Coordinates of C-alpha atoms and ligand atoms in Angstrom, one line a residue:
Chain A
M1 CA -5.6 39.0 5.5
P2 CA -3.4 39.3 8.5
F3 CA -3.5 42.1 11.1
S4 CA -1.2 44.9 10.0
L5 CA 1.0 47.0 12.2
G6 CA 1.5 49.3 9.2
R7 CA -2.2 50.1 9.0
T8 CA -2.4 50.5 12.7
G9 CA 0.4 53.0 12.6
L10 CA -1.2 55.0 9.8
I11 CA -4.4 55.2 11.8
A12 CA -2.4 56.2 14.9
A13 CA -0.6 58.9 13.0
V14 CA -3.8 60.4 11.7
T15 CA -5.3 60.2 15.2
L16 CA -2.2 61.9 16.7
R17 CA -2.5 64.7 14.1
E18 CA -6.1 65.2 15.0
A19 CA -5.3 65.2 18.7
L20 CA -2.7 67.9 18.3
R21 CA -5.3 70.1 16.7
Q22 CA -7.7 69.8 19.6
K23 CA -7.9 73.0 21.7
L24 CA -8.4 70.8 24.8
V25 CA -4.9 69.3 24.5
G26 CA -3.2 72.7 24.3
L27 CA -5.3 74.1 27.1
L28 CA -4.6 71.2 29.5
V29 CA -0.9 71.3 28.8
L30 CA -0.8 75.0 29.4
M31 CA -2.8 74.8 32.6
A32 CA -0.7 72.0 34.0
A33 CA 2.6 73.7 33.0
G34 CA 1.2 76.9 34.4
L35 CA 0.7 75.2 37.8
V36 CA 4.1 73.5 37.8
V37 CA 5.9 76.7 36.9
G38 CA 3.6 79.0 39.0
V39 CA 4.3 77.1 42.2
R40 CA 7.5 79.0 42.3
G41 CA 5.4 82.1 43.0
L42 CA 4.8 80.5 46.4
Q43 CA 8.5 80.8 47.3
D44 CA 7.6 83.5 49.8
F45 CA 7.0 80.6 52.1
N46 CA 10.7 79.9 52.0
F47 CA 10.6 77.0 54.4
G48 CA 13.8 75.5 53.2
A49 CA 14.3 72.0 51.9
P50 CA 10.8 70.8 52.6
E51 CA 9.7 73.4 50.1
L52 CA 11.2 71.2 47.4
K53 CA 9.0 68.3 48.4
F54 CA 6.1 70.7 48.4
I55 CA 6.9 71.8 44.8
A56 CA 7.4 68.1 43.7
D57 CA 4.1 67.0 45.3
F58 CA 2.3 70.0 43.8
G59 CA 3.7 69.3 40.3
D60 CA 2.9 65.6 40.7
G61 CA -0.7 66.4 41.5
A62 CA -1.0 68.7 38.5
I63 CA 0.3 66.0 36.2
A64 CA -2.0 63.4 37.7
G65 CA -5.1 65.6 37.7
F66 CA -4.8 67.3 34.3
G67 CA -3.4 64.0 32.8
A68 CA -6.6 62.1 33.9
V69 CA -8.8 64.8 32.3
L70 CA -6.7 64.6 29.1
A71 CA -6.8 60.8 29.0
I72 CA -10.5 60.5 29.4
V73 CA -11.8 63.5 27.4
L74 CA -9.3 63.1 24.5
T75 CA -10.0 59.4 24.1
A76 CA -13.7 59.9 24.0
Q77 CA -13.4 62.9 21.7
L78 CA -11.2 61.2 19.1
F79 CA -13.3 58.1 19.1
F80 CA -16.7 59.9 18.7
S81 CA -15.3 62.3 16.2
E82 CA -14.7 59.3 13.9
I83 CA -18.2 58.0 14.5
E84 CA -20.1 61.3 14.4
N85 CA -18.3 62.7 11.4
R86 CA -18.8 59.4 9.7
T87 CA -15.1 59.2 8.8
A88 CA -15.1 55.7 10.4
L89 CA -17.5 54.7 7.6
T90 CA -15.0 55.3 4.9
L91 CA -12.1 53.9 6.9
L92 CA -13.8 50.7 7.9
A93 CA -15.1 50.2 4.4
K94 CA -11.5 49.7 3.4
P95 CA -9.7 46.4 4.1
V96 CA -9.1 47.5 7.7
W97 CA -9.6 45.3 10.8
R98 CA -11.7 46.9 13.6
T99 CA -8.8 45.9 15.8
E100 CA -6.4 48.0 13.8
F101 CA -8.9 50.9 14.0
L102 CA -9.3 50.8 17.7
L103 CA -5.6 50.1 18.4
G104 CA -4.7 53.0 16.1
K105 CA -6.9 55.3 18.1
F106 CA -5.4 54.0 21.4
I107 CA -1.8 54.4 20.2
G108 CA -2.5 58.0 18.9
V109 CA -3.8 58.9 22.4
A110 CA -1.0 57.1 24.2
V111 CA 1.6 59.1 22.3
V112 CA 0.0 62.3 23.5
L113 CA -0.2 61.0 27.1
V114 CA 3.4 59.9 27.2
T115 CA 4.5 63.2 25.7
F116 CA 2.4 65.0 28.2
C117 CA 3.9 63.2 31.2
G118 CA 7.4 63.6 29.8
T119 CA 7.2 67.3 29.0
L120 CA 5.6 68.2 32.3
T121 CA 8.0 66.2 34.4
A122 CA 10.9 67.8 32.5
T123 CA 9.3 71.2 33.3
L124 CA 8.9 70.2 37.0
A125 CA 12.6 69.0 37.1
V126 CA 13.8 72.4 35.8
V127 CA 11.6 74.2 38.4
L128 CA 12.9 72.0 41.2
G129 CA 16.5 72.3 40.0
Q130 CA 16.4 76.1 40.0
R131 CA 14.8 76.3 43.4
E132 CA 17.3 73.8 44.8
A133 CA 20.2 75.9 43.6
G134 CA 18.6 79.0 45.1
L135 CA 17.9 77.3 48.4
R136 CA 21.4 75.9 48.6
L137 CA 22.8 79.5 48.4
E138 CA 20.4 80.9 50.9
Q139 CA 20.4 78.1 53.5
P140 CA 23.2 75.6 52.9
E141 CA 22.7 74.1 56.4
A142 CA 19.3 72.9 55.3
F143 CA 20.9 70.4 52.9
A144 CA 23.4 69.0 55.4
M145 CA 21.2 65.9 55.9
G146 CA 20.4 65.5 52.2
G147 CA 16.9 66.5 51.0
A148 CA 18.1 67.3 47.5
V149 CA 15.9 66.7 44.5
N150 CA 15.7 63.0 43.5
Y151 CA 15.7 63.2 39.7
S152 CA 15.5 59.5 39.1
A153 CA 12.4 59.3 41.3
L154 CA 10.9 62.0 39.0
V155 CA 11.5 59.8 36.0
V156 CA 10.0 56.9 37.7
A157 CA 7.0 59.0 38.7
A158 CA 6.6 60.2 35.1
W159 CA 6.6 56.6 33.9
L160 CA 4.0 55.6 36.5
H161 CA 1.8 58.5 35.5
A162 CA 2.0 57.5 31.9
L163 CA 1.1 53.8 32.7
K164 CA -1.9 54.9 34.7
L165 CA -3.1 57.4 32.0
M166 CA -2.7 54.9 29.2
L167 CA -4.7 52.4 31.3
L168 CA -7.4 55.1 31.8
A169 CA -7.5 55.8 28.1
A170 CA -7.9 52.1 27.4
G171 CA -10.8 51.9 29.9
T172 CA -12.4 55.0 28.3
L173 CA -12.1 53.4 24.9
L174 CA -13.8 50.3 26.3
V175 CA -16.8 52.4 27.4
A176 CA -16.7 54.4 24.1
S177 CA -16.9 51.1 22.1
F178 CA -20.5 50.6 23.3
A179 CA -21.5 54.1 24.4
Q180 CA -23.9 56.0 22.2
T181 CA -22.7 59.4 23.2
Q182 CA -19.4 61.1 24.0
I183 CA -20.7 62.6 27.2
Y184 CA -21.7 59.1 28.5
A185 CA -18.2 57.8 27.8
V186 CA -16.6 60.8 29.6
M187 CA -18.8 60.4 32.7
M188 CA -18.2 56.6 32.8
G189 CA -14.5 57.3 32.4
F190 CA -14.4 59.6 35.4
A191 CA -16.5 57.2 37.4
G192 CA -14.0 54.5 36.6
F193 CA -11.2 56.8 37.6
V194 CA -12.7 57.4 41.0
I195 CA -13.4 53.8 41.6
C196 CA -9.8 52.8 40.6
H197 CA -8.5 55.4 43.0
L198 CA -10.7 54.6 46.0
Q199 CA -11.1 50.8 45.7
G200 CA -7.6 50.2 47.2
F201 CA -8.6 52.1 50.4
A202 CA -12.0 50.5 50.6
H203 CA -10.6 47.0 50.1
G204 CA -8.0 47.6 52.8
A205 CA -10.5 49.1 55.3
Y206 CA -13.0 46.3 54.8
E207 CA -10.4 43.6 55.1
R208 CA -9.2 45.0 58.4
S209 CA -12.7 45.3 59.8
G210 CA -13.2 41.6 59.3
A211 CA -16.3 39.8 57.9
S212 CA -18.9 42.2 56.6
V213 CA -21.7 42.0 54.1
M214 CA -19.9 44.5 52.0
L215 CA -16.7 42.5 51.8
M216 CA -17.9 40.5 48.7
P217 CA -18.8 43.4 46.5
V218 CA -15.7 45.3 47.6
K219 CA -13.6 42.2 46.8
L220 CA -15.2 41.9 43.4
I221 CA -14.5 45.5 42.6
H222 CA -11.0 45.0 43.8
W223 CA -10.5 42.2 41.4
I224 CA -12.2 43.8 38.4
F225 CA -10.7 47.3 38.6
P226 CA -7.0 48.2 38.7
D227 CA -5.7 49.9 41.9
F228 CA -4.5 53.4 40.9
Q229 CA -3.0 53.9 44.4
R230 CA -0.2 51.7 43.3
F231 CA 0.9 54.3 40.8
A232 CA 1.0 57.1 43.3
G233 CA 3.8 59.5 42.8
E234 CA 5.0 59.4 46.4
A235 CA 5.9 55.7 45.9
A236 CA 8.2 56.6 43.1
G237 CA 11.1 57.4 45.4
D238 CA 11.4 53.9 46.9
V239 CA 10.1 51.6 44.3
S240 CA 12.6 48.9 43.3
A241 CA 13.5 48.0 39.8
L242 CA 11.6 44.7 40.3
G243 CA 8.6 46.6 41.7
L244 CA 8.7 48.9 38.8
G245 CA 8.8 46.0 36.4
L246 CA 5.8 44.3 38.1
L247 CA 3.8 47.6 38.1
T248 CA 4.5 47.9 34.4
I249 CA 3.3 44.4 33.8
Y250 CA 0.3 45.1 36.1
A251 CA -0.7 48.2 34.0
A252 CA 0.0 46.6 30.7
G253 CA -2.1 43.5 31.6
Y254 CA -5.1 45.6 32.6
T255 CA -4.6 47.8 29.5
A256 CA -4.5 44.8 27.2
V257 CA -7.6 43.3 28.8
A258 CA -9.5 46.6 28.4
L259 CA -8.4 47.0 24.8
G260 CA -9.3 43.3 24.1
L261 CA -12.8 43.8 25.5
A262 CA -13.1 47.1 23.6
V263 CA -12.3 45.3 20.3
Y264 CA -14.7 42.5 21.1
V265 CA -17.5 45.0 21.7
F266 CA -16.6 47.2 18.8
R267 CA -16.5 44.4 16.2
R268 CA -20.2 44.1 16.8
R269 CA -20.9 47.7 16.6
E270 CA -22.8 49.1 13.6
V271 CA -21.1 52.2 12.3
Chain B
M1 CA -13.2 40.0 -15.6
T2 CA -15.9 41.2 -17.9
D3 CA -17.2 37.9 -19.0
G4 CA -20.0 38.2 -16.4
T5 CA -19.7 34.6 -15.1
E6 CA -18.2 35.8 -11.8
S7 CA -20.6 37.5 -9.4
A8 CA -19.2 40.7 -7.9
V9 CA -22.0 40.9 -5.3
E10 CA -24.5 38.3 -4.2
L11 CA -27.4 39.0 -1.8
E12 CA -29.6 36.1 -0.7
G13 CA -32.7 36.9 1.4
L14 CA -30.9 39.8 2.9
T15 CA -32.9 41.3 5.8
K16 CA -31.9 44.2 8.0
D17 CA -33.9 45.3 11.1
F18 CA -33.0 48.4 13.1
A19 CA -34.0 48.9 16.7
T20 CA -36.2 51.9 17.0
G21 CA -36.2 53.9 20.3
L22 CA -39.3 51.9 21.3
R23 CA -38.9 48.6 23.1
G24 CA -39.6 45.6 20.9
V25 CA -40.4 47.7 17.9
R26 CA -38.1 47.1 15.0
L27 CA -37.8 48.8 11.7
R28 CA -37.3 46.6 8.7
A29 CA -35.0 48.6 6.4
V30 CA -34.2 45.8 4.0
D31 CA -36.7 42.9 3.5
H32 CA -35.6 39.6 2.0
L33 CA -33.6 41.2 -0.8
S34 CA -31.9 38.8 -3.3
L35 CA -29.7 40.3 -6.0
R36 CA -26.8 39.3 -8.1
I37 CA -24.5 41.8 -9.7
G38 CA -22.2 40.3 -12.3
G39 CA -18.6 41.2 -12.8
G40 CA -18.1 44.1 -15.1
E41 CA -21.6 45.3 -14.8
V42 CA -22.9 48.8 -14.0
F43 CA -25.8 48.3 -11.7
G44 CA -28.2 51.0 -10.5
L45 CA -30.0 50.6 -7.2
L46 CA -33.0 52.9 -7.3
G47 CA -35.7 53.7 -4.8
P48 CA -37.4 56.5 -2.9
N49 CA -35.9 58.1 0.2
G50 CA -35.6 55.6 3.0
S51 CA -36.2 52.5 0.8
G52 CA -33.0 50.8 2.1
K53 CA -30.5 51.6 -0.6
S54 CA -27.8 52.9 1.7
T55 CA -28.5 50.2 4.3
T56 CA -28.0 47.5 1.6
I57 CA -24.7 49.1 0.6
K58 CA -23.5 49.2 4.2
V59 CA -24.3 45.5 4.6
I60 CA -22.3 44.7 1.4
L61 CA -19.4 46.6 2.9
G62 CA -19.6 44.8 6.3
L63 CA -20.4 48.1 8.1
L64 CA -23.7 46.6 9.2
A65 CA -24.4 43.0 10.1
P66 CA -27.5 41.5 8.4
T67 CA -30.3 40.4 10.6
A68 CA -30.9 37.5 8.2
G69 CA -29.7 36.3 4.9
A70 CA -26.3 36.2 3.2
C71 CA -24.1 38.7 1.4
R72 CA -21.0 37.9 -0.5
V73 CA -18.5 40.1 -2.4
F74 CA -16.5 38.2 -5.1
G75 CA -17.6 35.1 -3.3
V76 CA -16.3 36.2 0.1
P77 CA -18.8 36.7 3.0
S78 CA -19.0 40.5 3.6
D79 CA -18.3 40.1 7.4
R80 CA -14.7 39.2 6.5
V81 CA -12.1 41.9 6.0
E82 CA -10.9 40.2 2.8
S83 CA -14.2 40.9 1.1
R84 CA -13.2 44.6 1.0
V85 CA -9.7 44.3 -0.5
A86 CA -10.9 45.1 -4.0
V87 CA -13.8 47.4 -3.1
G88 CA -14.0 51.2 -3.3
Y89 CA -16.8 53.1 -1.6
L90 CA -18.1 56.6 -1.7
P91 CA -20.6 57.1 1.2
E92 CA -23.6 59.3 0.8
A93 CA -22.9 62.9 1.9
P94 CA -19.3 62.0 2.6
N95 CA -17.2 63.6 5.3
F96 CA -13.5 63.3 5.7
Y97 CA -10.6 64.3 8.1
R98 CA -10.9 68.1 7.8
F99 CA -7.3 68.8 8.8
L100 CA -5.8 66.9 5.9
S101 CA -5.3 68.4 2.5
G102 CA -7.1 66.6 -0.4
R103 CA -3.9 65.1 -1.5
E104 CA -2.9 63.9 2.0
L105 CA -6.4 62.4 2.4
V106 CA -6.3 60.4 -0.8
A107 CA -2.7 59.3 0.0
F108 CA -3.7 58.2 3.5
Y109 CA -6.4 55.9 2.1
G110 CA -3.9 54.7 -0.6
R111 CA -1.4 53.8 2.1
I112 CA -4.2 52.0 4.1
C113 CA -4.8 49.9 1.0
G114 CA -1.2 49.0 0.7
L115 CA 0.2 51.5 -1.9
S116 CA 3.5 53.2 -1.2
G117 CA 6.4 55.1 -2.7
A118 CA 6.4 56.5 -6.2
K119 CA 3.5 54.3 -7.2
L120 CA 1.4 55.9 -4.4
V121 CA 2.3 59.4 -5.4
A122 CA 1.6 58.8 -9.1
R123 CA -1.7 57.1 -8.4
V124 CA -2.9 59.8 -6.0
A125 CA -2.1 62.5 -8.6
E126 CA -3.9 60.4 -11.3
V127 CA -7.2 59.9 -9.4
I128 CA -7.2 63.6 -8.2
A129 CA -6.9 64.6 -11.8
W130 CA -9.8 62.3 -12.8
V131 CA -12.1 64.0 -10.4
G132 CA -10.9 67.5 -11.4
L133 CA -9.4 68.5 -8.1
T134 CA -5.8 69.0 -9.0
E135 CA -5.9 72.7 -8.4
A136 CA -7.5 72.3 -5.0
A137 CA -5.5 69.3 -3.9
E138 CA -3.3 71.2 -1.5
R139 CA -6.2 72.8 0.3
R140 CA -7.5 71.4 3.5
V141 CA -10.6 69.2 3.1
G142 CA -12.3 71.3 5.8
T143 CA -12.5 74.2 3.2
Y144 CA -14.1 72.1 0.5
S145 CA -17.5 72.7 -0.9
K146 CA -20.1 69.9 -0.9
G147 CA -19.4 69.0 -4.5
M148 CA -15.7 69.0 -3.9
L149 CA -16.2 66.6 -1.0
Q150 CA -18.1 64.3 -3.4
R151 CA -15.2 64.5 -5.8
I152 CA -12.4 63.9 -3.3
G153 CA -14.6 61.0 -2.0
L154 CA -14.6 59.6 -5.4
A155 CA -10.9 59.9 -5.7
Q156 CA -10.5 58.1 -2.4
A157 CA -12.8 55.3 -3.5
L158 CA -10.7 54.7 -6.7
V159 CA -7.2 55.2 -5.4
H160 CA -6.4 51.5 -4.9
D161 CA -7.8 50.5 -8.3
P162 CA -10.7 48.4 -6.9
R163 CA -12.6 45.9 -9.0
L164 CA -15.9 46.8 -7.5
V165 CA -16.8 50.5 -7.0
I166 CA -19.8 51.3 -4.8
L167 CA -21.1 54.9 -5.2
D168 CA -23.9 56.0 -2.9
E169 CA -25.4 59.1 -4.6
P170 CA -22.2 60.3 -6.3
T171 CA -23.8 63.2 -8.0
A172 CA -25.7 64.6 -5.0
G173 CA -24.7 68.3 -4.7
V174 CA -22.6 68.1 -7.9
D175 CA -23.2 70.6 -10.7
P176 CA -24.3 69.5 -14.2
I177 CA -20.8 69.7 -15.6
G178 CA -19.5 67.6 -12.7
T179 CA -22.4 65.2 -13.1
A180 CA -21.5 64.7 -16.7
A181 CA -17.9 64.2 -15.7
I182 CA -18.9 61.5 -13.2
T183 CA -21.0 59.8 -15.8
T184 CA -18.0 59.7 -18.1
L185 CA -15.9 58.4 -15.3
I186 CA -18.3 55.6 -14.7
R187 CA -18.2 54.7 -18.4
G188 CA -14.4 54.7 -18.1
L189 CA -14.6 52.3 -15.2
K190 CA -16.9 50.0 -17.1
A191 CA -14.5 50.1 -20.0
Q192 CA -11.7 49.0 -17.7
G193 CA -13.9 46.0 -16.7
K194 CA -14.8 47.3 -13.2
T195 CA -18.1 46.5 -11.6
V196 CA -20.0 49.6 -10.5
L197 CA -22.9 49.7 -8.0
I198 CA -24.5 53.1 -8.0
T199 CA -27.5 54.7 -6.3
S200 CA -28.9 58.0 -7.6
H201 CA -32.0 60.0 -7.8
L202 CA -31.0 61.3 -11.2
L203 CA -32.8 58.6 -13.2
A204 CA -31.8 60.0 -16.6
Q205 CA -28.2 59.6 -15.5
I206 CA -28.8 56.1 -14.3
E207 CA -30.6 55.2 -17.5
E208 CA -27.7 56.4 -19.5
V209 CA -25.0 54.5 -17.7
C210 CA -26.5 51.4 -16.1
D211 CA -26.6 47.9 -17.6
R212 CA -29.2 46.8 -15.1
V213 CA -31.3 48.5 -12.5
A214 CA -33.3 47.3 -9.5
I215 CA -36.0 49.3 -7.8
L216 CA -36.5 49.0 -4.1
D217 CA -39.3 50.3 -1.9
R218 CA -39.6 49.8 1.8
G219 CA -36.7 47.4 1.7
R220 CA -38.3 45.1 -0.9
L221 CA -37.2 44.5 -4.5
L222 CA -40.0 45.6 -6.8
V223 CA -38.4 45.0 -10.2
S224 CA -35.0 44.4 -11.7
G225 CA -33.7 44.1 -15.2
T226 CA -32.0 46.0 -17.9
V227 CA -33.3 49.5 -18.6
A228 CA -34.7 48.3 -22.0
E229 CA -36.6 45.4 -20.3
L230 CA -38.1 47.6 -17.7
T231 CA -39.2 50.3 -20.1
M232 CA -40.6 47.9 -22.7
P233 CA -44.4 48.2 -23.1
K234 CA -46.4 45.3 -21.7
G235 CA -47.0 43.5 -25.1
G236 CA -43.2 43.0 -25.5
G237 CA -41.1 44.8 -28.1
P238 CA -41.1 48.5 -28.5
D239 CA -44.2 50.1 -30.1
R240 CA -43.6 51.0 -33.7
M241 CA -45.2 53.6 -36.0
S242 CA -45.8 53.2 -39.7
G243 CA -44.2 55.8 -42.0
A244 CA -47.7 57.3 -42.6
E245 CA -48.4 57.5 -38.9
R246 CA -45.1 59.2 -38.2
E247 CA -45.7 61.7 -41.0
E248 CA -49.2 62.5 -39.6
L249 CA -47.7 63.0 -36.1
N250 CA -45.0 65.3 -37.5
Q251 CA -47.6 67.4 -39.2
W252 CA -49.6 67.5 -36.0
L253 CA -46.5 68.7 -34.2
A254 CA -45.6 71.2 -36.9
A255 CA -49.0 72.7 -36.8
R256 CA -48.4 73.6 -33.2
G257 CA -44.9 75.0 -33.9
K258 CA -43.1 72.0 -32.4
S259 CA -40.3 69.9 -33.8
P260 CA -40.3 66.1 -33.5
T261 CA -37.6 66.4 -30.8
A262 CA -40.4 67.6 -28.4
L263 CA -41.3 63.9 -28.0
S264 CA -38.0 62.8 -26.6
A265 CA -37.7 65.8 -24.3
Q266 CA -40.4 64.2 -22.2
S267 CA -39.4 62.9 -18.7
T268 CA -37.2 59.8 -19.0
R269 CA -38.9 56.4 -19.4
L270 CA -37.2 55.2 -16.2
D271 CA -38.8 58.0 -14.3
Q272 CA -42.2 56.8 -15.2
I273 CA -41.5 53.2 -14.3
F274 CA -40.0 54.3 -11.0
I275 CA -43.1 56.4 -10.1
E276 CA -45.5 53.7 -11.3
Q277 CA -43.8 50.9 -9.4
V278 CA -43.5 52.8 -6.2
A279 CA -47.1 54.0 -6.4
R280 CA -48.3 50.4 -7.0
N281 CA -46.4 49.3 -3.9
R282 CA -48.1 52.0 -1.9
P283 CA -51.8 51.7 -2.7
N284 CA -53.0 53.7 0.3
E285 CA -50.5 56.5 0.1
R286 CA -52.8 58.7 -2.1
E287 CA -55.6 58.7 0.4
E288 CA -53.1 59.3 3.2
S289 CA -51.6 62.3 1.7
A290 CA -54.9 63.7 0.5
Ligands
LIG1 N1 -28.7 53.3 12.0 C1 -30.0 53.3 11.8 N2 -30.9 53.2 12.9 C2 -32.2 53.1 12.7 N3 -32.8 53.2 11.5 C3 -32.0 53.4 10.4 C4 -30.6 53.4 10.5 N4 -30.1 53.6 9.3 C5 -31.2 53.6 8.4 N5 -32.3 53.5 9.1 C6 -33.7 53.5 8.5 O1 -33.7 52.5 7.5 C7 -34.5 52.9 6.4 C8 -33.7 52.8 5.2 O2 -32.7 53.8 5.2 P1 -31.6 54.0 4.1 O3 -30.6 55.0 4.5 O4 -31.1 52.7 3.7 O5 -32.5 54.6 2.9 P2 -32.0 55.1 1.4 O6 -32.8 54.3 0.5 O7 -30.6 55.2 1.3 O8 -32.7 56.6 1.4 P3 -32.1 57.9 0.7 O9 -32.5 57.9 -0.7 O10 -32.8 59.0 1.5 O11 -30.6 58.0 0.9 C9 -35.0 54.3 6.8 O12 -36.3 54.2 7.3 C10 -34.1 54.7 7.9 O13 -34.7 55.6 8.7
LIG2 MG1 -29.2 56.6 1.1

């Protein structure tokens, strides 16, 4: 019996439906949107064109931060809800591949994450657009040398966020595939997130400092974990089409490996 | 396939150990169990709590990997997805996606099993009617009572018209009327030539509906056979009374204001076999509990 995209899609759809019922999703979306919109309350600062960059960075940080929490917690929650409520028992007793089950879970979460990045980036774009229009009226001279909002960079940044969050979800699913409890999966997810963020710095620093006993382990971590710095929003403005393509392949590769390992582990799991 | 030549389920020396919390200590839930369930048969798996019935069922469904031994469903090893194509399963104390309505839930599993379009809609309505949930079908599963969960679980197990139906305590939490309905449903499945594997603690029900039963205790098979075989007195052949003896007995009963039906109202024969067998398998239990 071959692998079926149809069954995977059905599982993804039911996962998505469950995700949209989670209070956590609504809460995180509201908080992130609140921050993105609320940053306009700081317009008293009124420091001209650089204010737009401030709003953009602030919004970017909100998407990255809340997005990471969403990716990790939602993935763990949806996986363990199947295990703990014993709904996985009924589903896996049907002619369903464990691969289809896990991939369905992942796709359901991924749809939420992409929608999250898209919606919040759109919100951010609206906030930036309004502020830019206001500033242009107040201080037209500030825009003489450019400094207007770069909307295409916003789209690129949204895509980079989505890639990173999907990768994070795949990593969390890998941990969940062998974890006994949801809280363990969440903690490991956050630990992985921190490592993925910092390992680029550590690797760079150790390499510059020359030979060191720490170089080997740092190198090892550098090879095993993806480098999240590559997806940083600030890079979005000057990333080339080729660079973007390579980054996409980089993220997709790591995501595929994480999902492959998760399936390998989960196939042996007793439900 | 009611000719009985094809095996629906074959277990050979099936053993399942669970790791306990303690290092190196393992719990043997199923111990060298060998069984064959023929096609078209209604088979009852009996045993006290914790005797390994549900564990055996989960191995048959590929949800657990056996520690040793082999398990085949319609000839296909149960670790292969193909082995589950024609199998319906009602888990014990089932739980389902709470946010779907009963109809959506059954339709979801129907789609998973490859049904679609008008055929799916008709089949979903049919199995929901069989289990008597038509009126509650649009309600969310999260609002269902325990007995309703059992029923929607039964509908879900039957939606793809499986050849083997595995029911783990289908009547737990179901009222007497519902229980009778489920018994009728199982008879209907048998009439359609389906194979049914059922566990239950309601031995009267099992006795009524099963072709063969097996009694497990502590993972080991104690006895198996037809209900008639198991309840037959040792000498072979049922005990008979002469007409004179029967008359005497009836008079004895009448003198005490009882009708002859008082005899058959005793606990079921299978009940006694069950208790006897388990007690024999646990010679020390009485002193322990005393
Ligand atoms: N996942 C598990 N991990 C550890 N032990 C388990 C697990 N599942 C079952 N067991 C143990 O295996 C034994 C058999 O359990 P099982 O659920 O198969 O019994 P059962 O015959 O279905 O009982 P009941 O009539 O109460 O449903 C029990 O001692 C149980 O504690
Ligand atoms: Mg059980």
